Each structure stands twice: as C-alpha cells, then as structure tokens.
Coordinates of C-alpha atoms in Angstrom, one line a residue:
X873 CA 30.2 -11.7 4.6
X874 CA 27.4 -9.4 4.4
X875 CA 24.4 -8.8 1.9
X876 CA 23.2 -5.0 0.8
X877 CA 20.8 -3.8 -1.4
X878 CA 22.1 -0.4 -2.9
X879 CA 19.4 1.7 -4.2
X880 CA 19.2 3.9 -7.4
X881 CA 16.9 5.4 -10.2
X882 CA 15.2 3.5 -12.3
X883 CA 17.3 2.4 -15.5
X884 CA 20.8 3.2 -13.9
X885 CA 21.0 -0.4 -12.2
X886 CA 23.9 -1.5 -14.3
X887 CA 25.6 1.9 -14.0
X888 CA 25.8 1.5 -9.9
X889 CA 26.5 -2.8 -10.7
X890 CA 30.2 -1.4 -12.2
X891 CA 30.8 0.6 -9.4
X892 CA 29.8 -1.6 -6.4
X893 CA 32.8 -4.0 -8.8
X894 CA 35.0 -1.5 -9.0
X895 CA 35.0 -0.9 -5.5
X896 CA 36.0 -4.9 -5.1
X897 CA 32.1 -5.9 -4.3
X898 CA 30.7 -9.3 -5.7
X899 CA 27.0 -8.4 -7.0
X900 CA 24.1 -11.2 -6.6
X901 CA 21.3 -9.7 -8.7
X902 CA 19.1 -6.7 -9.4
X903 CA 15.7 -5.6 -9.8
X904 CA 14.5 -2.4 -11.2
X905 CA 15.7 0.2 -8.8
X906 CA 17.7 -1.9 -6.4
X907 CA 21.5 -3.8 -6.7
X908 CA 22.0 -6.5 -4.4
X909 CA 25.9 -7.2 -3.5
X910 CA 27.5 -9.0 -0.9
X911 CA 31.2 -7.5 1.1
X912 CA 33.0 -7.3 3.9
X913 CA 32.2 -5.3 7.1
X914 CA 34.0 -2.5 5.6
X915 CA 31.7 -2.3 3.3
X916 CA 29.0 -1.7 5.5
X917 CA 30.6 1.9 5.5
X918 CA 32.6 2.2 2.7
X919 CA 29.7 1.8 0.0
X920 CA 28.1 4.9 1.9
X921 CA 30.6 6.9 1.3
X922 CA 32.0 5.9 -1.8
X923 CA 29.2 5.0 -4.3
X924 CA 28.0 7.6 -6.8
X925 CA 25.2 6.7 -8.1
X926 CA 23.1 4.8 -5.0
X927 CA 20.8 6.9 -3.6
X928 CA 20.9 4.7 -0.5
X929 CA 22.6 1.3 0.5
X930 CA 20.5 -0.8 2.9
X931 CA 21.8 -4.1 5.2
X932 CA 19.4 -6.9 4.1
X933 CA 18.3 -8.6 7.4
X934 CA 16.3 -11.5 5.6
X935 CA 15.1 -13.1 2.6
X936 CA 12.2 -15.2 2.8
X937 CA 8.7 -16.9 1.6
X938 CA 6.3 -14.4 3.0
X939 CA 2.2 -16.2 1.2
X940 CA 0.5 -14.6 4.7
X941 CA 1.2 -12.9 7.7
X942 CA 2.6 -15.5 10.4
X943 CA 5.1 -16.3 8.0
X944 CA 5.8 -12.7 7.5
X945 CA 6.2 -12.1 11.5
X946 CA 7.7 -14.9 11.9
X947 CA 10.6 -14.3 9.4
X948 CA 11.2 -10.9 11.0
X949 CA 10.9 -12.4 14.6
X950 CA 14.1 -14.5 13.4
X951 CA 16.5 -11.6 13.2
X952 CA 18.9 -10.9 16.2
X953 CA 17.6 -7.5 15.9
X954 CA 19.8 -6.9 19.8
X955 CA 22.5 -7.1 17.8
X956 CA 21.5 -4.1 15.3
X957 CA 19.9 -2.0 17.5
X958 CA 20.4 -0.2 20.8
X959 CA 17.6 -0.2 23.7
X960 CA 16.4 3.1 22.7
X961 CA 16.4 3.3 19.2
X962 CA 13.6 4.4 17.4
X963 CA 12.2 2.0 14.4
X964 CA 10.5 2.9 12.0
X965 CA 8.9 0.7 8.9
X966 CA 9.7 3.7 6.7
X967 CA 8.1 1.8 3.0
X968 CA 6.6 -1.3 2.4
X969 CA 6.6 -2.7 -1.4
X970 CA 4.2 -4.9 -2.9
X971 CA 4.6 -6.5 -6.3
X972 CA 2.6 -9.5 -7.4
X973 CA 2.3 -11.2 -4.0
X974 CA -0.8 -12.2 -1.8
X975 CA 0.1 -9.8 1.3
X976 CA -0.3 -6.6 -0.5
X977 CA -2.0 -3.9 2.3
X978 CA 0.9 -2.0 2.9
X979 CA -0.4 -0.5 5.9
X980 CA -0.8 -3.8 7.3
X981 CA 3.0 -5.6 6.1
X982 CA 4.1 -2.2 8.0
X983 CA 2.3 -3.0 11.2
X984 CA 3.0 -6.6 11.1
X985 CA 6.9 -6.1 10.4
X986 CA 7.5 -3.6 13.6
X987 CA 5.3 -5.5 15.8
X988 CA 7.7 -8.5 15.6
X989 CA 10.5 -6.3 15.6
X990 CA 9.9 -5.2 18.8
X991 CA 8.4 -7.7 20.2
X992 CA 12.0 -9.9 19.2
X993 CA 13.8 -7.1 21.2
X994 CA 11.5 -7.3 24.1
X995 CA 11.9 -10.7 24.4
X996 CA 15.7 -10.9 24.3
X997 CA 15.5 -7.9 26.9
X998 CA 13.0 -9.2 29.1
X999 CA 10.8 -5.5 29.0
X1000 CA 7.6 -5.0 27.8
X1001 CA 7.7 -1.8 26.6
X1002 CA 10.8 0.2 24.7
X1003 CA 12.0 4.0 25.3
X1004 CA 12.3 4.5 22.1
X1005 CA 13.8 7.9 23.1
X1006 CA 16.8 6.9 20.4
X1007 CA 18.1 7.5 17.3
X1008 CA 15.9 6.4 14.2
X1009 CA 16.2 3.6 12.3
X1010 CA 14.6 2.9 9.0
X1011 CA 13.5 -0.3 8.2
X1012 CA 12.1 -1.4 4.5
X1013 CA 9.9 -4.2 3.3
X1014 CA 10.1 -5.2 -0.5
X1015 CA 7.6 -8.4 -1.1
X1016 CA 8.2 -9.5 -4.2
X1017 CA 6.0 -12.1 -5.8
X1018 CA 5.9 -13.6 -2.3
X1019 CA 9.4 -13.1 -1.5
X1020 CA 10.2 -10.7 1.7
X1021 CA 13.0 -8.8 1.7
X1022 CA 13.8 -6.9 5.1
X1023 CA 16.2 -4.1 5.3
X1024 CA 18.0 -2.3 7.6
X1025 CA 19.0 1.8 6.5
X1026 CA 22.7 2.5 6.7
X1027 CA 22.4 5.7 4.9
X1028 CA 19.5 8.1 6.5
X1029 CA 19.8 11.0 4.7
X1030 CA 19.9 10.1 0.9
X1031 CA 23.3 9.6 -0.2
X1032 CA 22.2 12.3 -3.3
X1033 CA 22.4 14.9 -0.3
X1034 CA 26.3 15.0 -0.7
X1035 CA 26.4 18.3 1.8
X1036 CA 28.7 20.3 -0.3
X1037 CA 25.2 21.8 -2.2
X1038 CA 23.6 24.9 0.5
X1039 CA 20.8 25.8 -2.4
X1040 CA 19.7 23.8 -5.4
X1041 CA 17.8 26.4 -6.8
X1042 CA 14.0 25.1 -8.5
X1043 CA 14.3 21.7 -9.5
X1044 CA 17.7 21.0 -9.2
X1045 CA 19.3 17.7 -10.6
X1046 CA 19.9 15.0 -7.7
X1047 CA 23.6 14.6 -7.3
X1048 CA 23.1 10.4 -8.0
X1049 CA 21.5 10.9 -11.4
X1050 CA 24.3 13.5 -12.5
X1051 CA 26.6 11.0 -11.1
X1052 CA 24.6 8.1 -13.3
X1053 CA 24.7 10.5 -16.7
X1054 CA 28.5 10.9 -16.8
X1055 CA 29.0 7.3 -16.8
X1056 CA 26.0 6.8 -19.7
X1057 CA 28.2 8.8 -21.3
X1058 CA 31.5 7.6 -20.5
X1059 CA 33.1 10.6 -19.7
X1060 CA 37.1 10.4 -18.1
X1061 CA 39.2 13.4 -17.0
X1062 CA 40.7 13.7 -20.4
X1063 CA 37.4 14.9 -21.9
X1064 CA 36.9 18.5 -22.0
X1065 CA 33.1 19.1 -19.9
X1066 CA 30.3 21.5 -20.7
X1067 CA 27.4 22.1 -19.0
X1068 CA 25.7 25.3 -21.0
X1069 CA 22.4 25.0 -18.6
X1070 CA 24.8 24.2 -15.1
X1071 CA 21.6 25.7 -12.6
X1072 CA 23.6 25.3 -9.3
X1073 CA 26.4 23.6 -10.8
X1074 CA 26.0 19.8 -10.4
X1075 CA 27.1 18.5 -13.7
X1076 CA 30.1 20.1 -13.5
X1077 CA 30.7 19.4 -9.6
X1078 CA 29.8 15.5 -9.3
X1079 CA 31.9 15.7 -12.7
X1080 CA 35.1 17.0 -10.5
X1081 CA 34.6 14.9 -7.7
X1082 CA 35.1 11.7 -10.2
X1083 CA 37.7 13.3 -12.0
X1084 CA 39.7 13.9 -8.6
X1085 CA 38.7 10.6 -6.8
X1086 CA 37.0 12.5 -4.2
X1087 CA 34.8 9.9 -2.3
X1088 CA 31.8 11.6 -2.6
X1089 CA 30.2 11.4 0.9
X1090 CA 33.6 12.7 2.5
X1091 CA 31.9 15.8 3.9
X1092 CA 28.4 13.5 5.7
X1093 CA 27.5 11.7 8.6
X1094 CA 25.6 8.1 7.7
X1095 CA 22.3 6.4 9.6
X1096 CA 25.5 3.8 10.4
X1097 CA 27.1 5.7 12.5
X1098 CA 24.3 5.3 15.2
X1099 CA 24.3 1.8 15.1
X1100 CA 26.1 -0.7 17.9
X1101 CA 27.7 -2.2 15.7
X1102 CA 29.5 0.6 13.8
X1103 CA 33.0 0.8 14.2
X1104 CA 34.4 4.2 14.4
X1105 CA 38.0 2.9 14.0
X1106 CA 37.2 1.1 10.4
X1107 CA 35.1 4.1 9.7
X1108 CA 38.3 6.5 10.3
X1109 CA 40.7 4.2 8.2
X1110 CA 38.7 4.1 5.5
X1111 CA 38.1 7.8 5.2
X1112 CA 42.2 8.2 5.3
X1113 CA 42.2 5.3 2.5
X1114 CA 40.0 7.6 0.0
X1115 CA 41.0 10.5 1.4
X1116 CA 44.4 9.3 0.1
X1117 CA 43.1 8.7 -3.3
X1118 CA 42.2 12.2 -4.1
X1119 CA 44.1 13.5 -6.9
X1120 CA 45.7 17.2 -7.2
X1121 CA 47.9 16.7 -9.8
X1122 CA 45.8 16.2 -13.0
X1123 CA 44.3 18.8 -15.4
X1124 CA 40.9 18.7 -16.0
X1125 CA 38.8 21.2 -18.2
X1126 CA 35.1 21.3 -16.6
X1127 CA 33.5 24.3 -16.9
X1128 CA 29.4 25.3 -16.6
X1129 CA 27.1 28.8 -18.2
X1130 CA 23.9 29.5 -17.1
X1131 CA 22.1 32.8 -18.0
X1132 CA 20.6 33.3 -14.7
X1133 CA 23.8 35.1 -12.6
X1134 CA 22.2 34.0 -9.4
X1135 CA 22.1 29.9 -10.4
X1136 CA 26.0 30.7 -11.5
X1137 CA 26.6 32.5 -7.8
X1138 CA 24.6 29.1 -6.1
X1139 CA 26.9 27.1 -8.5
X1140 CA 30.3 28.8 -7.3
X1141 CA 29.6 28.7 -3.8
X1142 CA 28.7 24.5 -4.4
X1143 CA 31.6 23.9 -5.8
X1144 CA 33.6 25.8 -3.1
X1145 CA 31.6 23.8 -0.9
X1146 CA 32.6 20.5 -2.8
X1147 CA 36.6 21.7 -2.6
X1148 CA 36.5 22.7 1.3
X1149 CA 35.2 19.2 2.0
X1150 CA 37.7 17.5 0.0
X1151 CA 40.4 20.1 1.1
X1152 CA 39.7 18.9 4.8
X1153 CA 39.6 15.4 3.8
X1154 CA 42.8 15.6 2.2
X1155 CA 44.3 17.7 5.7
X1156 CA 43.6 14.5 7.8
X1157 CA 46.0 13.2 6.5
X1158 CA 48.6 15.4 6.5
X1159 CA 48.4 17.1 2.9
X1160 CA 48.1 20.7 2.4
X1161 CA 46.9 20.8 -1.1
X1162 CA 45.1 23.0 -3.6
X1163 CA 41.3 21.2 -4.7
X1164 CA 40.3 22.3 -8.0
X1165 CA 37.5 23.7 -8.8
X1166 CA 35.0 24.0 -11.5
X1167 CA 34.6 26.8 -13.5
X1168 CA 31.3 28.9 -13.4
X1169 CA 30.4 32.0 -15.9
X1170 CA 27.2 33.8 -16.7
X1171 CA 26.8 33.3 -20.1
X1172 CA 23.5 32.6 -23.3
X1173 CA 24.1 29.1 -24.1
X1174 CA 23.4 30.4 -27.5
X1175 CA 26.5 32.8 -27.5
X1176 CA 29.1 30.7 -26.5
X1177 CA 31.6 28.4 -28.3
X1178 CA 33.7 25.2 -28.2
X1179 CA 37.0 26.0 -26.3
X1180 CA 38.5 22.7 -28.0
X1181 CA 38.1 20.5 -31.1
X1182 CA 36.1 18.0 -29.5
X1183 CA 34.7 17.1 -25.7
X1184 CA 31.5 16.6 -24.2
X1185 CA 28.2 18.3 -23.6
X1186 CA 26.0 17.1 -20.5
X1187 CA 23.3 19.3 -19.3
X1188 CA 19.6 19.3 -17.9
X1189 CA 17.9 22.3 -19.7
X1190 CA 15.0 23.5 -18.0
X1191 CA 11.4 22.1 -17.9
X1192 CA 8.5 22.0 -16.3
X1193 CA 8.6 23.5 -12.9
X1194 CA 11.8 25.2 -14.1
X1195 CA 10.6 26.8 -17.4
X1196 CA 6.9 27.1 -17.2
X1197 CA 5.5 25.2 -19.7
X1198 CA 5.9 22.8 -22.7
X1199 CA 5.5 25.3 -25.5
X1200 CA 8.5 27.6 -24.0
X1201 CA 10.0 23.9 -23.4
X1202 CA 9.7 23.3 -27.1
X1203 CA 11.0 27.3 -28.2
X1204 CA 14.0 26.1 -26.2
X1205 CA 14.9 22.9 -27.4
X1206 CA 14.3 24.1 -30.8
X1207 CA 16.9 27.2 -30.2
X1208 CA 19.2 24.3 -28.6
X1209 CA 20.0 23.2 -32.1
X1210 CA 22.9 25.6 -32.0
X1211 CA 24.7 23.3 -30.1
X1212 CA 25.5 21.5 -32.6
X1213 CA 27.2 24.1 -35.3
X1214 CA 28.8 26.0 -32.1
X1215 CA 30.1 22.7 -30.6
X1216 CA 31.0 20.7 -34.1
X1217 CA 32.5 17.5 -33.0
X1218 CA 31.3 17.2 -29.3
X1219 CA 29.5 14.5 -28.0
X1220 CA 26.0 16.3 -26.3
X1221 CA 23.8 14.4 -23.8
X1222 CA 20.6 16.1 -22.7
X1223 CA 18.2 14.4 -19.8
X1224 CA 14.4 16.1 -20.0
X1225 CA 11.2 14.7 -19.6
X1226 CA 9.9 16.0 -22.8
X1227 CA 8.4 13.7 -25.1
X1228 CA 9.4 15.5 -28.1
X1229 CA 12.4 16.6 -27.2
X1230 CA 14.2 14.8 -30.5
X1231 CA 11.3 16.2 -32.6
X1232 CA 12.0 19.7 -31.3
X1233 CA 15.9 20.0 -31.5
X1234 CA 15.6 18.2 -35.4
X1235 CA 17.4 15.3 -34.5
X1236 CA 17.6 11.5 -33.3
X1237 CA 19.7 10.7 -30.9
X1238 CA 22.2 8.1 -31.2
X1239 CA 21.2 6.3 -28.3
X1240 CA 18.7 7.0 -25.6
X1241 CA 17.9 5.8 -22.3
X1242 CA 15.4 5.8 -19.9
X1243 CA 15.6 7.2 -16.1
X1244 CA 13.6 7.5 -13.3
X1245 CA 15.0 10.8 -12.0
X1246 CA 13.4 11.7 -8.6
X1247 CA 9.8 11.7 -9.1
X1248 CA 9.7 12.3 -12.8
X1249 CA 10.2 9.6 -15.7
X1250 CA 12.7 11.1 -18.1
X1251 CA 14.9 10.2 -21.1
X1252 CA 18.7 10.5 -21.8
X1253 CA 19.5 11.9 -25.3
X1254 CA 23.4 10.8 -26.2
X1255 CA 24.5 12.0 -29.4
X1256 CA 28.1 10.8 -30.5
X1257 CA 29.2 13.7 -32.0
X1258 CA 29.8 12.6 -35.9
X1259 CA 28.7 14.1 -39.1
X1260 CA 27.0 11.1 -39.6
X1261 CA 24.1 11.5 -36.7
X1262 CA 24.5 15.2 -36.9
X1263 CA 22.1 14.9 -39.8
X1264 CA 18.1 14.7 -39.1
X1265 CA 16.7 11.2 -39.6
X1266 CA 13.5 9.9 -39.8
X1267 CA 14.2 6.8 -38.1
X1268 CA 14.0 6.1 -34.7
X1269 CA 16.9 6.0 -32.3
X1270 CA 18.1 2.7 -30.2
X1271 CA 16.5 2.5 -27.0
X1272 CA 18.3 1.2 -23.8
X1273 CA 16.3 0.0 -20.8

C-alpha cells in the first residue's frame, strides 16, 4: 500500500477528499492545501490522471520528527531512494515548507534534504559523483510543527495544465478550481450550465469532461512516467479502463457567452481540443464515437436569457488584471444584477476576489466559501436560486471554510 499527498487550493480540501473516495482511495488526513490518502500501485497513476480538482499528487517517501538537522538528513538518508530514481536523474528540492517548527531556513532544509539524497544514492552505487544528465525529479519538504514530510512528484506539469487549452487568454481560470466550483455547487448532467463570462471556455469544458466521464488527464504525459518504477503496462490498462467510461449517449445542455468574439474563438478551439483528446481516448479502444461538445456564442451577458425554467449559473467575471480596476469591477457587478430577473429560478455562483462583490450586485449570498485560487485569495458566491434569497438582506451570509 502506498501513501500520497494530493494537492489543491486552499478551501477545496474536502472537495478533492470525495473524489480520491470515489475513486475507491482510503484518506488519512488533511491540512490546508494538501489530502493525504493511501492506494494501491495503480494508484500511483490513476490519481494523475483521474483527479479533478488536485493540482498535483505527490508519493510521500517519509514521515518523521525533524527538531534539527541530523535528524532531518538522517530521515531522508533512510529512503531507498535506488529504488525511485534512475542513475541520471536530475533532483531537485523544488519547495520547502516551514510552519511552526525549529528548522525554519528554507534555504538550508533544501540543502540539507538533497545532500542526503544523493549522498544515499552514492552510497548504494558506490560513485562519488552523479551525471545527473536525466530527467528531473521534484522533491518537496513540508515541516510541520516539527514533523518532516518528504515527497516525491508524480505529476510535473500541474495537473490544472489538462493539454486540451492552446491559449487561456488574460487571467484565465485554472482548470482544478473550475473543476472544485462545480462540485461547491453540486452540479450533475441533468442541470442545464451557463457560463455568461466563459473567457476561453473552462467552466463549460471541465463541466463536459465530468458530465461525460472523461478522465481528465487523458490527453498528458505525467513526472511518473520517467520513473523506474512506472509500469507502462498498468499505465495502458488503466487508460482503456477510463477510456471505457466515457459516456456518448447522454444529453447535456452546457453552453458559455462572452462579449469578447476572440475569448469565444479561444473557447471553441479548447473545447475541440478537449473532444479530440477524448475522441482518441475513446479510439484505443476500438470505439468510433461522436464527443460532445460545449457550446460557445458571442453574446452581452446583459442581453441574454434562460433557455429553461431553472439550471445553473457558474462564472468568473472579470477582475483585476482582466478588467482594469475595482471601480469598473464594481459598474459590473452592479450591472450583473440582471442575472437574476433574466435567469429567475437558476441557481448562480460567481468566484471574484472582490470584497464587495455582495454589496455591489445587492445581494447576500446564500452561502459562500473561501478559495485560494492560483495566487489570489478569492470567494465563492452560491445563491440557491429561490424567491426567498433573491431578496436583498442585511444580514450576513454563512461562511464555509
């Protein structure tokens, strides 16, 4: 059995906890940021390419009391790193983190950690110095209140990086958090999706790659894949296995507007991305089947209309970097009150990092959360959709951390 520490924004930790179940994994504990889990070797690959919401999924080498530095090299030194890596692999301490514990130099825990690294493989190898003329492998430190945590990368590139996107436009949404937002909002296939501010479309794409079962790291490579002890045979079995899942024979109404016709044009040619990938998963084995796609139009979000009685809104209006600034932030949000007379009945969710985004559209939100989205501390606005919480209130809304 093997332990992994799967990463993820900020607030969303019980979010990726139901997946990592879901996909039949037994989870040990969290901290802000991180899920640790234990599974089987095929897990080693399958939570890279499966998981929706992890940004990366890491193979914990050790846990253990790290209060100065010979403990800290000599917990390292303990790993059969020869098993893990090959004779000319690169390694690289990529982050060290430091909460409440007496070894806090980062700079130094980094040093320390790849010094007995290598000097474990040099030893088991009998040569003094390595090529290192290899692939590179990532290695991460958390030390929390004394406790070291080493990791080994099985990911590389972020696992937000799906491959199907070519341009994100300014300030795109990561793929994870959109991921993370449809499950805040417990959206299924049945639910009729907006996205009235789509930028280059992934809302509405991460949203078809759930509804379809489309693994969503079908069309990747993983930092795995370079290590000895990767099987390619496992690897190849389980891509058949979800590639089997994918479903062509549902309906689905996901649709995105965006008023800037080149975002719309980014947004089509993402989501034919998204569908070729899944399209050639699906031909491996042996199916020759259609992959739905999202639908993209140019369009005001202020001149458009529910389609249906009820459904869901999810979007990212712009802001910031996006926009310009926080008065032509607040115009916006203000104008975004439309929403609800055009879409009467819908449930609307709306992630910004504007602090008086509720003040600004004239109403509390049912429910909010907070996320750590990339680099920027934001909040998600759910509103359920009734008459009820239509109506301004003066009260505040609940809070979810």
């Amino acid at each position: 059995m093997n332990t992994l520490v799967a990463l993820c924004a900020v607030g969303a930790e019980k979010v990726l906890g139901n997946e990592i179940k879901f996909l039949g994994y037994k989870l040990v504990s969290n901290a802000p940021g991180r899920v640790i889990f234990t599974g089987d070797d095929d897990a080693l690959f399958r939570a890279n390419l499966c998981l929706r919401t992890a940004d990366r999924v890491y193979l914990l080498m050790a846990r253990y009391k790290a209060q100065d530095f010979d403990q800290l090299f000599d917990g390292v030194y303990s790993v059969e790193w020869q098993d893990f890596l090959k004779k000319d692999s690169r390694v690289v301490v990529d982050k060290v983190r430091s909460y409440k514990s007496v070894l806090n130099s980062e700079h130094s825990i980094q040093g320390m950690v790849q010094k007995a690294i290598y000097k474990k493989l040099g030893d088991k190898w009998h040569i003094q110095t390595l090529p290192e003329t290899g692939d590179k492998c990532d290695v991460r430190v958390y030390i929390d209140e004394n406790e070291a945590l080493i990791l080994l990368d099985l990911s590389g590139v972020p696992l937000y990086k799906r491959g199907y996107r070519s341009d994100g436009g300014v300030a795109p949404l990561r793929e994870t958090t959109a991921a993370v937002l449809l499950q805040l909002m417990l959206w299924r296939r049945k639910i009729p999706l907006h996205d009235p501010f789509c930028g280059s479309g992934t809302l509405p794409i991460e949203a078809t790659l759930y509804a379809l079962n489309i693994a969503p790291g079908l069309g990747r490579r993983f930092a795995i894949e370079n290590l000895p002890f990767f099987s390619k045979e496992s690897a190849d079995r389980i891509r058949k296995e979800e590639a089997a899942k994918i479903r062509t024979d549902v309906e689905v109404n996901i649709t995105g507007t965006d008023i800037d016709r080149g975002a719309v044009e980014r947004a089509r040619q993402n989501a034919e991305h998204a569908g070729v990938m899944a399209g050639r998963a699906l031909k491996s084995i042996g199916i020759d089947s259609h992959v739905w796609r999202p639908d993209f139009q140019v369009a005001d979000f202020k001149e458009i209309e529910a389609p249906f009685e009820s459904g869901m809104i999810i979007c990212n209006p712009p802001y910031g970097e996006r926009l310009g600034d926080e008065e032509q932030a607040a115009l916006l949000y203000k104008e975004m009150g439309s929403l609800f007379t055009d879409f009467k009945g819908w449930q609307i969710g709306v992630i910004t990092a504007h602090k008086e985004f509720q003040e600004n559209i004239g109403r509390y939100a049912t429910s909010l959360k907070s996320l750590k989205a990339g680099n920027l501390d934001t909040t998600f606005y759910m509103y359920d959709g009734t008459e009820k919480e239509k109506k301004f209130k003066t009260k505040k809304a609940r809070v979810e951390y």
